[in-house]
PDB file of C-alpha atoms in Angstrom:
ATOM      1  CA  MET A 155      98.584  96.224 124.717  1.00 53.00           C
ATOM      2  CA  SER A 156     101.111  96.979 127.644  1.00 66.00           C
ATOM      3  CA  ARG A 157     101.941  94.864 130.089  1.00 72.00           C
ATOM      4  CA  LEU A 158      99.340  95.539 132.295  1.00 73.00           C
ATOM      5  CA  SER A 159      96.777  95.739 130.312  1.00 69.00           C
ATOM      6  CA  LYS A 160      97.952  92.138 129.928  1.00 69.00           C
ATOM      7  CA  ILE A 161      98.059  90.863 133.091  1.00 76.00           C
ATOM      8  CA  LEU A 162      94.588  93.215 133.972  1.00 74.00           C
ATOM      9  CA  ALA A 163      92.860  91.437 131.163  1.00 72.00           C
ATOM     10  CA  TRP A 164      93.743  87.735 132.586  1.00 75.00           C
ATOM     11  CA  LEU A 165      92.787  89.115 136.466  1.00 82.00           C
ATOM     12  CA  PHE A 166      89.857  90.042 134.385  1.00 79.00           C
ATOM     13  CA  ILE A 167      89.205  86.622 133.035  1.00 78.00           C
ATOM     14  CA  ALA A 168      89.920  84.452 136.003  1.00 83.00           C
ATOM     15  CA  PHE A 169      87.668  86.147 138.129  1.00 86.00           C
ATOM     16  CA  TRP A 170      85.084  86.482 136.330  1.00 84.00           C
ATOM     17  CA  ALA A 171      85.574  82.185 135.523  1.00 84.00           C
ATOM     18  CA  LEU A 172      85.527  81.676 139.400  1.00 89.00           C
ATOM     19  CA  THR A 173      82.256  84.188 139.097  1.00 89.00           C
ATOM     20  CA  ALA A 174      80.870  81.925 137.056  1.00 87.00           C
ATOM     21  CA  LEU A 175      81.687  78.574 137.193  1.00 88.00           C
ATOM     22  CA  ALA A 176      82.182  78.626 141.769  1.00 90.00           C
ATOM     23  CA  PRO A 177      79.276  81.517 142.916  1.00 91.00           C
ATOM     24  CA  GLN A 178      79.617  80.495 146.135  1.00 91.00           C
ATOM     25  CA  LEU A 179      82.821  81.668 147.066  1.00 91.00           C
ATOM     26  CA  ILE A 180      82.370  84.609 146.697  1.00 91.00           C
ATOM     27  CA  ALA A 181      78.301  85.085 147.400  1.00 89.00           C
ATOM     28  CA  PRO A 182      77.615  82.144 149.720  1.00 88.00           C
ATOM     29  CA  GLY A 183      74.179  82.771 149.566  1.00 88.00           C
ATOM     30  CA  ASP A 184      70.779  81.640 148.406  1.00 91.00           C
ATOM     31  CA  PRO A 185      69.897  84.453 145.042  1.00 91.00           C
ATOM     32  CA  LEU A 186      66.400  83.137 144.849  1.00 91.00           C
ATOM     33  CA  ALA A 187      65.752  83.462 148.800  1.00 90.00           C
ATOM     34  CA  ILE A 188      63.342  86.168 149.489  1.00 91.00           C
ATOM     35  CA  ASN A 189      62.928  87.972 152.744  1.00 91.00           C
ATOM     36  CA  PRO A 190      59.398  90.500 152.427  1.00 92.00           C
ATOM     37  CA  ALA A 191      60.205  92.233 155.752  1.00 91.00           C
ATOM     38  CA  GLN A 192      63.454  93.076 154.260  1.00 92.00           C
ATOM     39  CA  ALA A 193      62.584  94.964 151.562  1.00 92.00           C
ATOM     40  CA  PHE A 194      64.075  97.629 149.259  1.00 93.00           C
ATOM     41  CA  GLN A 195      67.025  98.257 151.410  1.00 93.00           C
ATOM     42  CA  ALA A 196      69.756 100.716 150.564  1.00 93.00           C
ATOM     43  CA  PRO A 197      72.825  99.571 150.047  1.00 93.00           C
ATOM     44  CA  GLY A 198      74.962  99.008 153.421  1.00 88.00           C
ATOM     45  CA  SER A 199      76.301  96.804 155.702  1.00 82.00           C
ATOM     46  CA  GLY A 200      73.703  94.137 155.775  1.00 82.00           C
ATOM     47  CA  HIS A 201      73.584  94.095 151.776  1.00 89.00           C
ATOM     48  CA  VAL A 202      76.699  95.377 150.038  1.00 93.00           C
ATOM     49  CA  PHE A 203      74.044  96.084 146.952  1.00 94.00           C
ATOM     50  CA  GLY A 204      70.544  96.237 148.600  1.00 93.00           C
ATOM     51  CA  THR A 205      67.971  94.390 148.548  1.00 94.00           C
ATOM     52  CA  ASP A 206      64.686  93.667 145.674  1.00 92.00           C
ATOM     53  CA  GLU A 207      61.696  94.015 146.612  1.00 92.00           C
ATOM     54  CA  SER A 208      61.556  90.674 147.335  1.00 92.00           C
ATOM     55  CA  GLY A 209      63.762  91.577 150.067  1.00 92.00           C
ATOM     56  CA  ARG A 210      66.782  89.981 147.992  1.00 94.00           C
ATOM     57  CA  ASP A 211      70.223  89.956 148.068  1.00 94.00           C
ATOM     58  CA  ILE A 212      71.071  92.195 145.191  1.00 95.00           C
ATOM     59  CA  TYR A 213      75.396  91.457 146.183  1.00 94.00           C
ATOM     60  CA  THR A 214      74.017  87.460 145.621  1.00 94.00           C
ATOM     61  CA  ARG A 215      71.860  87.465 142.616  1.00 94.00           C
ATOM     62  CA  VAL A 216      74.269  89.481 139.931  1.00 93.00           C
ATOM     63  CA  ILE A 217      77.357  87.112 140.884  1.00 94.00           C
ATOM     64  CA  HIS A 218      75.702  84.310 140.665  1.00 92.00           C
ATOM     65  CA  GLY A 219      73.751  85.352 137.426  1.00 90.00           C
ATOM     66  CA  ALA A 220      77.603  85.528 135.794  1.00 90.00           C
ATOM     67  CA  GLY A 221      76.767  82.700 134.854  1.00 87.00           C
ATOM     68  CA  ASP A 222      73.793  82.351 132.972  1.00 85.00           C
ATOM     69  CA  SER A 223      74.746  86.680 131.784  1.00 85.00           C
ATOM     70  CA  LEU A 224      78.296  84.648 130.307  1.00 87.00           C
ATOM     71  CA  PHE A 225      77.123  81.389 129.246  1.00 89.00           C
ATOM     72  CA  ILE A 226      74.105  83.153 127.301  1.00 86.00           C
ATOM     73  CA  GLY A 227      77.429  85.230 125.423  1.00 86.00           C
ATOM     74  CA  LEU A 228      79.764  82.636 124.699  1.00 88.00           C
ATOM     75  CA  ALA A 229      77.411  79.982 123.275  1.00 91.00           C
ATOM     76  CA  ALA A 230      75.599  82.590 121.652  1.00 89.00           C
ATOM     77  CA  THR A 231      79.999  83.687 119.790  1.00 89.00           C
ATOM     78  CA  ALA A 232      79.674  79.926 119.916  1.00 90.00           C
ATOM     79  CA  VAL A 233      76.553  79.327 117.574  1.00 91.00           C
ATOM     80  CA  GLY A 234      77.503  82.249 115.761  1.00 90.00           C
ATOM     81  CA  MET A 235      81.212  81.610 114.827  1.00 89.00           C
ATOM     82  CA  GLY A 236      80.687  78.052 113.924  1.00 89.00           C
ATOM     83  CA  LEU A 237      77.531  78.859 111.666  1.00 91.00           C
ATOM     84  CA  ALA A 238      79.494  81.724 110.428  1.00 89.00           C
ATOM     85  CA  ILE A 239      82.972  79.389 109.364  1.00 87.00           C
ATOM     86  CA  VAL A 240      81.045  76.831 107.596  1.00 88.00           C
ATOM     87  CA  LEU A 241      79.004  79.548 105.429  1.00 89.00           C
ATOM     88  CA  GLY A 242      82.192  81.509 104.905  1.00 87.00           C
ATOM     89  CA  THR A 243      84.893  78.689 103.910  1.00 86.00           C
ATOM     90  CA  LEU A 244      81.539  77.532 101.742  1.00 87.00           C
ATOM     91  CA  ALA A 245      81.452  80.781  99.988  1.00 87.00           C
ATOM     92  CA  ALA A 246      85.149  81.169  99.424  1.00 84.00           C
ATOM     93  CA  MET A 247      86.051  77.870  97.840  1.00 82.00           C
ATOM     94  CA  ALA A 248      82.189  77.512  96.056  1.00 81.00           C
ATOM     95  CA  PRO A 249      81.943  78.446  92.413  1.00 85.00           C
ATOM     96  CA  ARG A 250      81.534  82.437  91.869  1.00 86.00           C
ATOM     97  CA  TRP A 251      77.833  82.076  90.984  1.00 88.00           C
ATOM     98  CA  LEU A 252      77.431  80.420  94.524  1.00 87.00           C
ATOM     99  CA  ASP A 253      79.557  82.815  95.619  1.00 86.00           C
ATOM    100  CA  GLY A 254      77.599  85.189  94.657  1.00 88.00           C
ATOM    101  CA  ILE A 255      74.403  83.897  95.871  1.00 90.00           C
ATOM    102  CA  ILE A 256      76.018  83.465  99.899  1.00 89.00           C
ATOM    103  CA  LEU A 257      77.313  86.393  99.779  1.00 88.00           C
ATOM    104  CA  ARG A 258      74.805  89.010  98.771  1.00 90.00           C
ATOM    105  CA  VAL A 259      72.411  86.704 101.164  1.00 90.00           C
ATOM    106  CA  LEU A 260      75.735  87.899 103.919  1.00 88.00           C
ATOM    107  CA  GLU A 261      74.997  91.398 102.784  1.00 88.00           C
ATOM    108  CA  ALA A 262      71.473  91.166 103.380  1.00 88.00           C
ATOM    109  CA  LEU A 263      71.386  89.406 106.926  1.00 86.00           C
ATOM    110  CA  TYR A 264      73.864  91.592 107.813  1.00 84.00           C
ATOM    111  CA  SER A 265      72.294  95.845 106.491  1.00 85.00           C
ATOM    112  CA  ILE A 266      69.764  94.664 109.881  1.00 84.00           C
ATOM    113  CA  PRO A 267      70.691  95.766 112.875  1.00 83.00           C
ATOM    114  CA  SER A 268      71.903  92.601 114.986  1.00 79.00           C
ATOM    115  CA  LEU A 269      69.691  93.539 117.934  1.00 80.00           C
ATOM    116  CA  LEU A 270      66.325  93.962 115.497  1.00 85.00           C
ATOM    117  CA  LEU A 271      67.370  90.014 113.712  1.00 83.00           C
ATOM    118  CA  ALA A 272      67.319  88.610 116.744  1.00 85.00           C
ATOM    119  CA  LEU A 273      64.500  89.930 117.566  1.00 86.00           C
ATOM    120  CA  LEU A 274      62.587  88.872 114.517  1.00 85.00           C
ATOM    121  CA  ILE A 275      63.657  85.608 115.269  1.00 85.00           C
ATOM    122  CA  ILE A 276      62.508  85.749 118.427  1.00 87.00           C
ATOM    123  CA  ALA A 277      59.168  86.518 117.236  1.00 84.00           C
ATOM    124  CA  PHE A 278      59.540  82.839 115.393  1.00 85.00           C
ATOM    125  CA  THR A 279      61.204  80.405 117.502  1.00 82.00           C
ATOM    126  CA  GLY A 280      59.565  82.020 120.909  1.00 82.00           C
ATOM    127  CA  PRO A 281      61.214  83.445 124.335  1.00 83.00           C
ATOM    128  CA  GLY A 282      63.300  81.005 126.446  1.00 83.00           C
ATOM    129  CA  VAL A 283      66.848  80.877 127.144  1.00 84.00           C
ATOM    130  CA  GLY A 284      67.275  78.716 124.922  1.00 86.00           C
ATOM    131  CA  PRO A 285      65.849  80.600 121.389  1.00 87.00           C
ATOM    132  CA  ALA A 286      68.109  84.007 122.840  1.00 87.00           C
ATOM    133  CA  ILE A 287      71.163  81.861 122.890  1.00 89.00           C
ATOM    134  CA  ILE A 288      69.669  80.871 119.128  1.00 89.00           C
ATOM    135  CA  ALA A 289      69.061  84.076 118.259  1.00 88.00           C
ATOM    136  CA  VAL A 290      72.411  86.197 119.320  1.00 88.00           C
ATOM    137  CA  GLY A 291      74.568  83.656 117.882  1.00 89.00           C
ATOM    138  CA  LEU A 292      72.922  83.598 114.224  1.00 88.00           C
ATOM    139  CA  SER A 293      72.377  87.488 114.315  1.00 87.00           C
ATOM    140  CA  THR A 294      75.745  87.102 114.467  1.00 87.00           C
ATOM    141  CA  ALA A 295      76.624  84.901 112.138  1.00 89.00           C
ATOM    142  CA  PRO A 296      76.707  87.098 108.936  1.00 89.00           C
ATOM    143  CA  GLY A 297      79.461  89.553 110.585  1.00 87.00           C
ATOM    144  CA  TYR A 298      81.951  86.774 111.014  1.00 88.00           C
ATOM    145  CA  ALA A 299      81.549  85.121 107.612  1.00 89.00           C
ATOM    146  CA  ARG A 300      82.001  87.893 105.481  1.00 88.00           C
ATOM    147  CA  LEU A 301      85.361  88.193 107.190  1.00 86.00           C
ATOM    148  CA  VAL A 302      86.144  84.386 107.300  1.00 86.00           C
ATOM    149  CA  ARG A 303      85.001  84.495 103.631  1.00 87.00           C
ATOM    150  CA  SER A 304      87.679  87.230 102.779  1.00 85.00           C
ATOM    151  CA  GLN A 305      90.327  86.103 105.197  1.00 82.00           C
ATOM    152  CA  ILE A 306      90.107  82.411 103.410  1.00 82.00           C
ATOM    153  CA  ARG A 307      90.460  83.592  99.691  1.00 81.00           C
ATOM    154  CA  THR A 308      92.869  85.803 100.440  1.00 79.00           C
ATOM    155  CA  LEU A 309      94.829  82.417 101.389  1.00 75.00           C
ATOM    156  CA  LYS A 310      93.962  79.945  98.899  1.00 73.00           C
ATOM    157  CA  ASN A 311      96.659  82.157  96.201  1.00 69.00           C
ATOM    158  CA  SER A 312      99.470  81.806  99.205  1.00 68.00           C
ATOM    159  CA  GLU A 313     102.985  80.658  99.312  1.00 65.00           C
ATOM    160  CA  MET A 314     101.282  78.074 101.859  1.00 64.00           C
ATOM    161  CA  LEU A 315      98.312  76.120  99.748  1.00 63.00           C
ATOM    162  CA  GLU A 316     100.940  75.721  96.839  1.00 62.00           C
ATOM    163  CA  ALA A 317     103.208  74.082  99.215  1.00 69.00           C
ATOM    164  CA  ALA A 318     100.067  72.088 100.238  1.00 63.00           C
ATOM    165  CA  THR A 319      98.822  71.537  96.491  1.00 66.00           C
ATOM    166  CA  VAL A 320     102.022  69.897  95.488  1.00 62.00           C
ATOM    167  CA  LEU A 321     102.439  68.212  98.231  1.00 59.00           C
ATOM    168  CA  GLY A 322      98.984  66.426  97.421  1.00 64.00           C
ATOM    169  CA  ARG A 323      97.221  67.676  99.799  1.00 64.00           C
ATOM    170  CA  GLY A 324      93.690  67.092  99.457  1.00 62.00           C
ATOM    171  CA  THR A 325      90.854  70.175  99.405  1.00 64.00           C
ATOM    172  CA  TRP A 326      89.728  69.075 102.149  1.00 67.00           C
ATOM    173  CA  LEU A 327      92.822  68.726 104.004  1.00 67.00           C
ATOM    174  CA  LYS A 328      94.254  72.076 103.317  1.00 67.00           C
ATOM    175  CA  VAL A 329      90.700  73.724 103.948  1.00 69.00           C
ATOM    176  CA  ARG A 330      90.737  71.896 107.715  1.00 66.00           C
ATOM    177  CA  ASN A 331      94.527  72.082 108.182  1.00 65.00           C
ATOM    178  CA  HIS A 332      95.352  75.332 106.431  1.00 65.00           C
ATOM    179  CA  LEU A 333      93.122  77.447 105.367  1.00 72.00           C
ATOM    180  CA  VAL A 334      90.156  77.244 108.416  1.00 73.00           C
ATOM    181  CA  PRO A 335      93.239  77.686 111.346  1.00 76.00           C
ATOM    182  CA  ASN A 336      95.270  80.885 109.560  1.00 73.00           C
ATOM    183  CA  ALA A 337      91.869  82.717 108.816  1.00 73.00           C
ATOM    184  CA  LEU A 338      90.345  82.353 112.483  1.00 74.00           C
ATOM    185  CA  LYS A 339      94.494  83.593 113.925  1.00 72.00           C
ATOM    186  CA  PRO A 340      92.985  87.173 112.823  1.00 71.00           C
ATOM    187  CA  LEU A 341      89.818  87.013 114.146  1.00 76.00           C
ATOM    188  CA  LEU A 342      90.276  86.273 117.714  1.00 75.00           C
ATOM    189  CA  ALA A 343      89.602  89.782 118.898  1.00 71.00           C
ATOM    190  CA  LEU A 344      86.812  90.106 117.264  1.00 77.00           C
ATOM    191  CA  VAL A 345      85.442  87.326 118.625  1.00 80.00           C
ATOM    192  CA  THR A 346      86.433  88.154 122.064  1.00 79.00           C
ATOM    193  CA  LEU A 347      85.100  91.606 121.079  1.00 78.00           C
ATOM    194  CA  GLY A 348      81.772  89.522 120.111  1.00 81.00           C
ATOM    195  CA  VAL A 349      81.328  87.805 123.307  1.00 84.00           C
ATOM    196  CA  GLY A 350      80.673  91.264 125.240  1.00 83.00           C
ATOM    197  CA  GLN A 351      78.338  92.564 122.379  1.00 85.00           C
ATOM    198  CA  ALA A 352      76.696  89.118 123.073  1.00 86.00           C
ATOM    199  CA  VAL A 353      76.392  89.206 126.456  1.00 87.00           C
ATOM    200  CA  ILE A 354      74.489  92.672 126.028  1.00 89.00           C
ATOM    201  CA  TRP A 355      72.345  91.489 123.321  1.00 87.00           C
ATOM    202  CA  ALA A 356      71.512  88.639 125.578  1.00 86.00           C
ATOM    203  CA  ALA A 357      71.179  91.353 128.612  1.00 88.00           C
ATOM    204  CA  ALA A 358      68.528  92.731 125.599  1.00 88.00           C
ATOM    205  CA  LEU A 359      66.213  90.311 125.080  1.00 88.00           C
ATOM    206  CA  SER A 360      65.900  89.278 128.705  1.00 88.00           C
ATOM    207  CA  PHE A 361      64.976  92.753 129.905  1.00 89.00           C
ATOM    208  CA  LEU A 362      62.150  92.596 126.589  1.00 87.00           C
ATOM    209  CA  GLY A 363      61.227  89.438 128.779  1.00 85.00           C
ATOM    210  CA  LEU A 364      62.540  87.159 126.035  1.00 86.00           C
ATOM    211  CA  GLY A 365      65.015  86.014 127.042  1.00 83.00           C
ATOM    212  CA  THR A 366      66.220  84.597 130.769  1.00 82.00           C
ATOM    213  CA  PRO A 367      62.641  84.842 133.431  1.00 82.00           C
ATOM    214  CA  PRO A 368      61.421  85.800 136.480  1.00 79.00           C
ATOM    215  CA  PRO A 369      63.217  85.478 139.437  1.00 84.00           C
ATOM    216  CA  ALA A 370      66.340  83.851 137.908  1.00 86.00           C
ATOM    217  CA  PRO A 371      69.297  86.135 138.728  1.00 89.00           C
ATOM    218  CA  GLU A 372      70.438  87.135 135.096  1.00 89.00           C
ATOM    219  CA  TRP A 373      71.723  90.940 134.950  1.00 91.00           C
ATOM    220  CA  GLY A 374      69.130  91.444 132.051  1.00 90.00           C
ATOM    221  CA  ALA A 375      66.274  89.987 133.792  1.00 90.00           C
ATOM    222  CA  MET A 376      67.280  92.011 137.014  1.00 92.00           C
ATOM    223  CA  LEU A 377      67.296  95.513 134.443  1.00 92.00           C
ATOM    224  CA  SER A 378      63.699  94.850 133.679  1.00 90.00           C
ATOM    225  CA  ALA A 379      62.562  93.871 137.017  1.00 90.00           C
ATOM    226  CA  GLY A 380      64.762  97.330 138.806  1.00 91.00           C
ATOM    227  CA  ARG A 381      63.034  99.732 136.077  1.00 89.00           C
ATOM    228  CA  THR A 382      59.426  99.174 138.607  1.00 87.00           C
ATOM    229  CA  TYR A 383      60.864 100.434 141.750  1.00 91.00           C
ATOM    230  CA  LEU A 384      63.469 102.946 139.577  1.00 89.00           C
ATOM    231  CA  HIS A 385      62.331 105.922 141.294  1.00 88.00           C
ATOM    232  CA  LEU A 386      62.056 104.146 144.959  1.00 90.00           C
ATOM    233  CA  ALA A 387      64.913 101.460 144.700  1.00 92.00           C
ATOM    234  CA  TRP A 388      67.919 103.183 142.185  1.00 93.00           C
ATOM    235  CA  TRP A 389      70.334 100.029 143.203  1.00 94.00           C
ATOM    236  CA  MET A 390      67.983  97.652 142.104  1.00 94.00           C
ATOM    237  CA  SER A 391      69.403  98.380 138.132  1.00 92.00           C
ATOM    238  CA  LEU A 392      72.317  99.999 138.440  1.00 94.00           C
ATOM    239  CA  PHE A 393      74.627  96.893 140.103  1.00 94.00           C
ATOM    240  CA  PRO A 394      73.684  94.846 137.074  1.00 93.00           C
ATOM    241  CA  GLY A 395      74.306  97.319 135.028  1.00 93.00           C
ATOM    242  CA  LEU A 396      77.055  98.299 135.901  1.00 93.00           C
ATOM    243  CA  ALA A 397      78.108  94.242 135.621  1.00 92.00           C
ATOM    244  CA  ILE A 398      77.479  94.801 132.015  1.00 91.00           C
ATOM    245  CA  VAL A 399      78.966  97.395 131.131  1.00 90.00           C
ATOM    246  CA  VAL A 400      82.413  95.781 133.370  1.00 88.00           C
ATOM    247  CA  VAL A 401      82.449  92.908 131.468  1.00 88.00           C
ATOM    248  CA  ALA A 402      81.642  94.598 128.500  1.00 85.00           C
ATOM    249  CA  ALA A 403      84.504  96.621 128.747  1.00 82.00           C
ATOM    250  CA  GLY A 404      87.062  93.415 130.434  1.00 81.00           C
ATOM    251  CA  ALA A 405      86.092  92.205 126.339  1.00 81.00           C
ATOM    252  CA  THR A 406      87.361  95.088 124.549  1.00 76.00           C
ATOM    253  CA  LEU A 407      90.442  94.957 127.093  1.00 75.00           C
ATOM    254  CA  ILE A 408      91.228  91.695 126.297  1.00 78.00           C
ATOM    255  CA  GLY A 409      90.453  91.657 122.479  1.00 73.00           C
ATOM    256  CA  ARG A 410      92.956  94.347 122.112  1.00 70.00           C
ATOM    257  CA  ALA A 411      95.332  92.360 123.975  1.00 67.00           C
ATOM    258  CA  LEU A 412      94.586  88.645 121.755  1.00 64.00           C
ATOM    259  CA  GLY A 413      94.542  92.185 118.913  1.00 58.00           C
ATOM    260  CA  GLY A 414      98.466  93.163 119.510  1.00 53.00           C
ATOM    261  CA  LYS A 415      98.910  89.293 119.503  1.00 49.00           C
ATOM    262  CA  ALA A 416      97.700  88.085 116.735  1.00 43.00           C
ATOM    263  CA  ARG A 417      99.487  90.814 114.723  1.00 41.00           C
ATOM    264  CA  THR A 418     102.837  88.590 115.558  1.00 35.00           C
ATOM    265  CA  ILE A 419     101.991  86.087 114.823  1.00 33.00           C
TER     266      ILE A 419
END
């Protein structure tokens, strides 16, 4: 990746981190404040992104919704990666028969589309922010686990592990200090891409009414509310949708930048 791309990637991280942690600095105002007299106002000088059916400012809601959407994406990715590290490491270090069982289960889950798997999990846990995080995280875990397993199995035969064995280090120390850290380095780019993907899936669950409930300013929930008035107020869906696209595209840019860095380690 070029130097410009890396600079843009870091600027992207800084902007969305600021937006998520201190939205009032960018959009002072209450994202839940209603003003029926200003309902369905088109984008203009008074309201940059227009207003919704209750007169709430769309710009304020999009900015304040970044925290909810990014939190769900990051938390879901953490859940998925944490479970993947446990399952992938166990499969790689276990006897062949146990490795085969774990691998067959992972492949069966991996064959199910992730969003469909998340919907199946939501059917058992019920809707909400917490269940959405767990559902999206669990649906991404099989793919990550297969990669972790593959990386650790490759590293098991490396000179680094042979040297650790000669030094008398036990299995747990080798896994903790050598196998897992080195197995995760090539996955940095993939995990970054997974954050953008998790944001999209979380928004899809909210769009279906299974994630963050309205009137919270979460992008998927805003898209769901806007579809009813698409013929009347297109901006209600356009700007939350653009926010999702920008985050997904930015995550791809960051992933490519990290991928280039990972190859030099």
